[in-house]
PDB file of C-alpha atoms in Angstrom:
ATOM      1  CA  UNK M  29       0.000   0.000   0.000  1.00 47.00           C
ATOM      2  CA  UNK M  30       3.439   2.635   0.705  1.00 49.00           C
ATOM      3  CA  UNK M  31       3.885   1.889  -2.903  1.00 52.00           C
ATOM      4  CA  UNK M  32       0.480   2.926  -4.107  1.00 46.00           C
ATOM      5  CA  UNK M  33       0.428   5.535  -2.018  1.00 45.00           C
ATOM      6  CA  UNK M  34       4.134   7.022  -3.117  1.00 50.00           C
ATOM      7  CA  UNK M  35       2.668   6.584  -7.047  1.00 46.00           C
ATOM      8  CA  UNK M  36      -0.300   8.725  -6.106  1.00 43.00           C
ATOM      9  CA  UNK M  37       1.695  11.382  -4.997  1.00 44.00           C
ATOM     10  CA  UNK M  38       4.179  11.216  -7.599  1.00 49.00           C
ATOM     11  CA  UNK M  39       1.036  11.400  -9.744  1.00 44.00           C
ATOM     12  CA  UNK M  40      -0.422  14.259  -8.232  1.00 45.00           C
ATOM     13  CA  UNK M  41       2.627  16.290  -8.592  1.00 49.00           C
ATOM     14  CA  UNK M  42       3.015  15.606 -12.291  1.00 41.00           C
ATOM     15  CA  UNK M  43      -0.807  16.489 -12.655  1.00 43.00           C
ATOM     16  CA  UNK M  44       0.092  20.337 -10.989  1.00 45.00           C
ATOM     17  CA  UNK M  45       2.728  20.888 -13.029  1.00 46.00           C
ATOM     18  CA  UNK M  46       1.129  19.998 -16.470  1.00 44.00           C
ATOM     19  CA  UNK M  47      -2.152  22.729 -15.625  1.00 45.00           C
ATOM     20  CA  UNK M  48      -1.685  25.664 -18.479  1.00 47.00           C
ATOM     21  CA  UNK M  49      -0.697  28.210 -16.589  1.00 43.00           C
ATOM     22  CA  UNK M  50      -0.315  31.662 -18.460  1.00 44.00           C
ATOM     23  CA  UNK M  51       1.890  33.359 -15.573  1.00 46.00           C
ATOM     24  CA  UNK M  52       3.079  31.125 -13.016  1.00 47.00           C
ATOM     25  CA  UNK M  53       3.518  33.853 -10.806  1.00 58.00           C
ATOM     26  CA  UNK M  54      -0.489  34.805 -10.260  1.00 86.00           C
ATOM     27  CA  UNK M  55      -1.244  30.865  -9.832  1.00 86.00           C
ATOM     28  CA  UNK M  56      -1.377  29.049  -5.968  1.00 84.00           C
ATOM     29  CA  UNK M  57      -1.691  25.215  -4.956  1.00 82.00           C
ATOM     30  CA  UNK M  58      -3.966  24.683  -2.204  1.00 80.00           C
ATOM     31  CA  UNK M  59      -1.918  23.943   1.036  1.00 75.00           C
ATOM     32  CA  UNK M  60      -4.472  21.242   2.202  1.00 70.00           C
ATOM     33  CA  UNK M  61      -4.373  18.284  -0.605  1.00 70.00           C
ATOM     34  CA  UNK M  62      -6.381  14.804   0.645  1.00 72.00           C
ATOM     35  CA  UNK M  63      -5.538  11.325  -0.524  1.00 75.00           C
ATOM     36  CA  UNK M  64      -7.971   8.636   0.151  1.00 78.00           C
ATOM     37  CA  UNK M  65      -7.666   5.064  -0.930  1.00 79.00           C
ATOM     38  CA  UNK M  66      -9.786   1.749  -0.612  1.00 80.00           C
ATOM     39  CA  UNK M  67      -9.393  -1.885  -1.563  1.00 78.00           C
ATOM     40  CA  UNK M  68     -11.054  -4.512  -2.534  1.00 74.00           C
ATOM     41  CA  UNK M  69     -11.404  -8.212  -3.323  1.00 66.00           C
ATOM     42  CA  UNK M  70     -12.365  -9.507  -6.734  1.00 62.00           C
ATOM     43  CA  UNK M  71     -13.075 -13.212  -8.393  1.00 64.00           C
ATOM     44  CA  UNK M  72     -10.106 -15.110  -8.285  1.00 68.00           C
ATOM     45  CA  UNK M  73      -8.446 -13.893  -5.278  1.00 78.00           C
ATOM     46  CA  UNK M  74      -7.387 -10.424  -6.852  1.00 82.00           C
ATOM     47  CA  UNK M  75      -6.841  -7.319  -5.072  1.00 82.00           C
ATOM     48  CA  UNK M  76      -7.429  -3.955  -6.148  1.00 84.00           C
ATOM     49  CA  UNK M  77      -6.619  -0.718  -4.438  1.00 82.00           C
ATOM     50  CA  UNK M  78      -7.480   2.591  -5.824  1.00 85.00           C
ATOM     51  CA  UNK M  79      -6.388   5.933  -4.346  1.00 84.00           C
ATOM     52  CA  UNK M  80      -7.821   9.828  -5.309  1.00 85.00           C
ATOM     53  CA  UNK M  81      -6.037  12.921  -4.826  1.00 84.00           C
ATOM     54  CA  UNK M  82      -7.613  16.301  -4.765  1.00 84.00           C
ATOM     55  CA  UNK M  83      -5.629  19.777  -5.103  1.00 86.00           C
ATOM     56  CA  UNK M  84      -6.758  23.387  -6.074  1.00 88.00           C
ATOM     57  CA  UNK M  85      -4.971  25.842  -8.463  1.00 89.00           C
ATOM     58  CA  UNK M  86      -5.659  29.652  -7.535  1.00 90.00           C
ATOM     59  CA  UNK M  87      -5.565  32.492  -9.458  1.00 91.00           C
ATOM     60  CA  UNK M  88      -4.162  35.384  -6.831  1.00 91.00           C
ATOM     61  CA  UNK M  89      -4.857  37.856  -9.221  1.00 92.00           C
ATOM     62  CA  UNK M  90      -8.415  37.163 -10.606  1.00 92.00           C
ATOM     63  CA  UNK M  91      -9.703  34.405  -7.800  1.00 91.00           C
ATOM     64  CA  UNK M  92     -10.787  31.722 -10.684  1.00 91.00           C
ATOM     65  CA  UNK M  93      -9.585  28.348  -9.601  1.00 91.00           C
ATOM     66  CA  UNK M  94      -9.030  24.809 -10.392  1.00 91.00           C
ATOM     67  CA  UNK M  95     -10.155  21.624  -9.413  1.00 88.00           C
ATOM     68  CA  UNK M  96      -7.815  18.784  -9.518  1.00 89.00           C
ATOM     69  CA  UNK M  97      -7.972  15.058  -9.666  1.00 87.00           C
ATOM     70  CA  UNK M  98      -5.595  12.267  -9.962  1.00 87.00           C
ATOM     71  CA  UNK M  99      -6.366   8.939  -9.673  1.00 88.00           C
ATOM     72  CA  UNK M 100      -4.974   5.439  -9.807  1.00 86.00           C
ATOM     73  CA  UNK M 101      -5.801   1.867  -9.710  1.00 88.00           C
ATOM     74  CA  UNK M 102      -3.601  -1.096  -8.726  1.00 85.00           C
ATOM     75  CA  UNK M 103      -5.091  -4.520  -9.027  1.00 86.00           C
ATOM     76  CA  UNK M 104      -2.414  -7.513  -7.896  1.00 84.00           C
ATOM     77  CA  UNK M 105      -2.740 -11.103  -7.942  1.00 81.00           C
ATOM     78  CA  UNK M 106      -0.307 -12.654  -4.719  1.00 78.00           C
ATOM     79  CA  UNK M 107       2.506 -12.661  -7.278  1.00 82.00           C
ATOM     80  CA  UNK M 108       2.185  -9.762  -9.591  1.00 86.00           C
ATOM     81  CA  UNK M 109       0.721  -6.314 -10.540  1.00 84.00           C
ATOM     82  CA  UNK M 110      -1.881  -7.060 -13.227  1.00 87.00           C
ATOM     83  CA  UNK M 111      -3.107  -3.657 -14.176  1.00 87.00           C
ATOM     84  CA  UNK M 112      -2.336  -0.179 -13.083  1.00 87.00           C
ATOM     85  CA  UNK M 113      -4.825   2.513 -14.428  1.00 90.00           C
ATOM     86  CA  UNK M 114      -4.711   6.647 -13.633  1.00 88.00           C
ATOM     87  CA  UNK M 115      -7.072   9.228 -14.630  1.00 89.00           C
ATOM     88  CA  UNK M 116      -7.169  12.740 -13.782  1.00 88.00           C
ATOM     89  CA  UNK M 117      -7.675  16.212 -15.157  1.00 90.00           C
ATOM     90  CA  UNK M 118      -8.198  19.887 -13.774  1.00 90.00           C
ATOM     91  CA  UNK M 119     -11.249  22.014 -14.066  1.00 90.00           C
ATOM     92  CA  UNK M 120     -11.786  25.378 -14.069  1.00 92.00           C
ATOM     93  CA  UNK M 121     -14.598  27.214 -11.513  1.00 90.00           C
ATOM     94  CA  UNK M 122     -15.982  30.477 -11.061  1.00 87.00           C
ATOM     95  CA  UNK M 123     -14.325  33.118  -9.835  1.00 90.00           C
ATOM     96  CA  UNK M 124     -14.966  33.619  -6.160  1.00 92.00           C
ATOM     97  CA  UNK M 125     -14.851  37.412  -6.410  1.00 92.00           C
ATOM     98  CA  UNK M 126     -15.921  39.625  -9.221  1.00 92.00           C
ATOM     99  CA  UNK M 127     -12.939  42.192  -9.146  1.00 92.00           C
ATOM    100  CA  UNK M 128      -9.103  41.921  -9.801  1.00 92.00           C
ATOM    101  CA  UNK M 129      -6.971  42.176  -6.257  1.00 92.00           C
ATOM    102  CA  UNK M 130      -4.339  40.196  -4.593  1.00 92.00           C
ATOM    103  CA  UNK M 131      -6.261  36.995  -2.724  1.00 92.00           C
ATOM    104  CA  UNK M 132      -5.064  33.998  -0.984  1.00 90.00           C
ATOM    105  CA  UNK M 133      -7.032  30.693  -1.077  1.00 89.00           C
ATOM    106  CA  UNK M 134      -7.424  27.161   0.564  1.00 88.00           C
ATOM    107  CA  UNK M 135      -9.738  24.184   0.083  1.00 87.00           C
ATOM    108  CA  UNK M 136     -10.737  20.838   1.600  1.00 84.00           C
ATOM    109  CA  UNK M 137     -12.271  17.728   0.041  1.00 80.00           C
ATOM    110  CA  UNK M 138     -14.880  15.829   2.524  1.00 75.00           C
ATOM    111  CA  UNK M 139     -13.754  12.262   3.736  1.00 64.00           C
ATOM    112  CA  UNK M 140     -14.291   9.112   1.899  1.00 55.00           C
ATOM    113  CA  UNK M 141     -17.929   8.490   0.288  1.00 55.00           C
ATOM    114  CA  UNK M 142     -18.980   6.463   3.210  1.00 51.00           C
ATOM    115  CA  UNK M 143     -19.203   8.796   5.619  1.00 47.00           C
ATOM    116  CA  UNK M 144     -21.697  10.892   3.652  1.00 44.00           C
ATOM    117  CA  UNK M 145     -23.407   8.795   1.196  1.00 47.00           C
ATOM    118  CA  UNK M 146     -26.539  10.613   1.494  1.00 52.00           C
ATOM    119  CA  UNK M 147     -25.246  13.451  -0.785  1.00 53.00           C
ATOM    120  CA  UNK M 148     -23.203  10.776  -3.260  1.00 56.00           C
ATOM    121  CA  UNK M 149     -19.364  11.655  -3.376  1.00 61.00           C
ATOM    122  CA  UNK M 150     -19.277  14.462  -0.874  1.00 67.00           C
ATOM    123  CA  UNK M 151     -18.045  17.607  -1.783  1.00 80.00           C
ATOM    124  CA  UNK M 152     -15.689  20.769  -0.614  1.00 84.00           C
ATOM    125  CA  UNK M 153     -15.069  23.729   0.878  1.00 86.00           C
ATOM    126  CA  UNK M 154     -12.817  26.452  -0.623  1.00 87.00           C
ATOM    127  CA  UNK M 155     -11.896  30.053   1.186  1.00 88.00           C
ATOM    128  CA  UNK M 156     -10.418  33.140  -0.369  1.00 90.00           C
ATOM    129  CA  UNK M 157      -9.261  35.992   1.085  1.00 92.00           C
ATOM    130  CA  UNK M 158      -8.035  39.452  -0.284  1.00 90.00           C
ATOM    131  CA  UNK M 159      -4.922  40.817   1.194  1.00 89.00           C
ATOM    132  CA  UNK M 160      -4.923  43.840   0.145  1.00 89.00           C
ATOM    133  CA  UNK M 161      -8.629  44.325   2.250  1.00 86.00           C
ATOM    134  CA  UNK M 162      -9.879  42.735   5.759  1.00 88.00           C
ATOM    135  CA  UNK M 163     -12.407  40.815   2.643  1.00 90.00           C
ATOM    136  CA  UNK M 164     -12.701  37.090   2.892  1.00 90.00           C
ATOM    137  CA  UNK M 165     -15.564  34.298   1.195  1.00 90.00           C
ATOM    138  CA  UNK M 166     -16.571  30.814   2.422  1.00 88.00           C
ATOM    139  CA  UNK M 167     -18.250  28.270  -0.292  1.00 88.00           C
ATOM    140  CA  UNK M 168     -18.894  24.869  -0.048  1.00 86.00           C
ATOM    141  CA  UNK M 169     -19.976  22.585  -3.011  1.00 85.00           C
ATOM    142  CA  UNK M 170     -21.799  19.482  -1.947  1.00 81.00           C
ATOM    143  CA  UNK M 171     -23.660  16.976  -4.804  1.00 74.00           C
ATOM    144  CA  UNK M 172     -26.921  16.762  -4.313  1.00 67.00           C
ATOM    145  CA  UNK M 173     -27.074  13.392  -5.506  1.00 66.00           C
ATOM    146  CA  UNK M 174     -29.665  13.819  -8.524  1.00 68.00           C
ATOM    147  CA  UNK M 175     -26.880  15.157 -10.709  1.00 70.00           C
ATOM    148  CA  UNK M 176     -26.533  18.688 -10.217  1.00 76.00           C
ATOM    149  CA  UNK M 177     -23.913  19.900  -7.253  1.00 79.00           C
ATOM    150  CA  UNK M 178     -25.036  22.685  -4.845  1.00 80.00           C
ATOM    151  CA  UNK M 179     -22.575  25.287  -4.189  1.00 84.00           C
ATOM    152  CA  UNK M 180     -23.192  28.636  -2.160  1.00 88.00           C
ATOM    153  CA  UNK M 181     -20.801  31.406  -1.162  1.00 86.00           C
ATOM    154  CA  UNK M 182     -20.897  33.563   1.808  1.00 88.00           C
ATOM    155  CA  UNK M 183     -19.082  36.641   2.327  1.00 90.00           C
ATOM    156  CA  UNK M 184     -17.743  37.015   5.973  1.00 89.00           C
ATOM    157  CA  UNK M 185     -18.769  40.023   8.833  1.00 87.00           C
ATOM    158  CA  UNK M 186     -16.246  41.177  11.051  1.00 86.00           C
ATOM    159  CA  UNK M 187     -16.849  41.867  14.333  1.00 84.00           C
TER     160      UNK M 187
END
């Protein structure tokens, strides 16, 4: 499983640097990446593990982002690897804020499906901040599980 999880990784590191990026200087990766992973048994005594990654790109100058995935599948007999498979891909959001400034940005995925299967495959949370301006925005983006995800921003009060 160290090995699976050190190919993910490796993965997920390629996938960042291969996003178009225009001026490398006005993009950010998200400081909170997840990895989750599962396994499983199939016919035949095989074993299959499959890990997901998650990471953000951030514009700093316009607050557009990125969504990034990277996945990979193992599946291992008790003497060999039989098939390794990856898929991944980056795609682009909505701005968080209509105007041009100086932000910052984070994001978390939720945990692994089970512990929300209500609302399908879970969703995330992403926060921006401008620092040029006491000005910061919460959203979260859950699926609603009949297709369509849900996402709301809220702009934060200072007190």
């Amino acid at each position: 499983m160290y090995h699976v999880m050190k190919i993910c990784l490796g993965a997920a590191s390629l996938l960042v640097m291969l996003v178009p990026v225009a001026h490398a200087d006005d993009f950010q990766l998200s400081q909170n990446q997840r990895i989750s992973c599962s396994r499983g048994l199939s016919a035949g005594k095989l074993n299959t593990a499959t890990c997901k990654s998650y990471a953000y790109i951030f514009n700093v100058k316009t607050s557009d982002y990125f969504r990034c995935s990277v996945s990979l599948a193992l599946t291992r007999d008790n003497k060999e690897v039989i098939n390794v498979q990856t898929d991944g891909g980056c795609t682009k959001k909505p701005r968080i804020f209509e105007t041009d400034s100086h932000y910052t940005f984070d994001a978390t995925e939720t945990e692994a499906v089970n512990t929300n299967s209500f609302f399908g495959p879970g969703g995330y949370a992403v926060w921006a901040a401008d620092t040029t301006a006491q000005k910061a925005r919460g959203c979260i983006t859950i699926s609603s599980g009949l297709g369509t995800d849900i996402s709301k921003c809220l702009d934060m009060t200072f007190q």
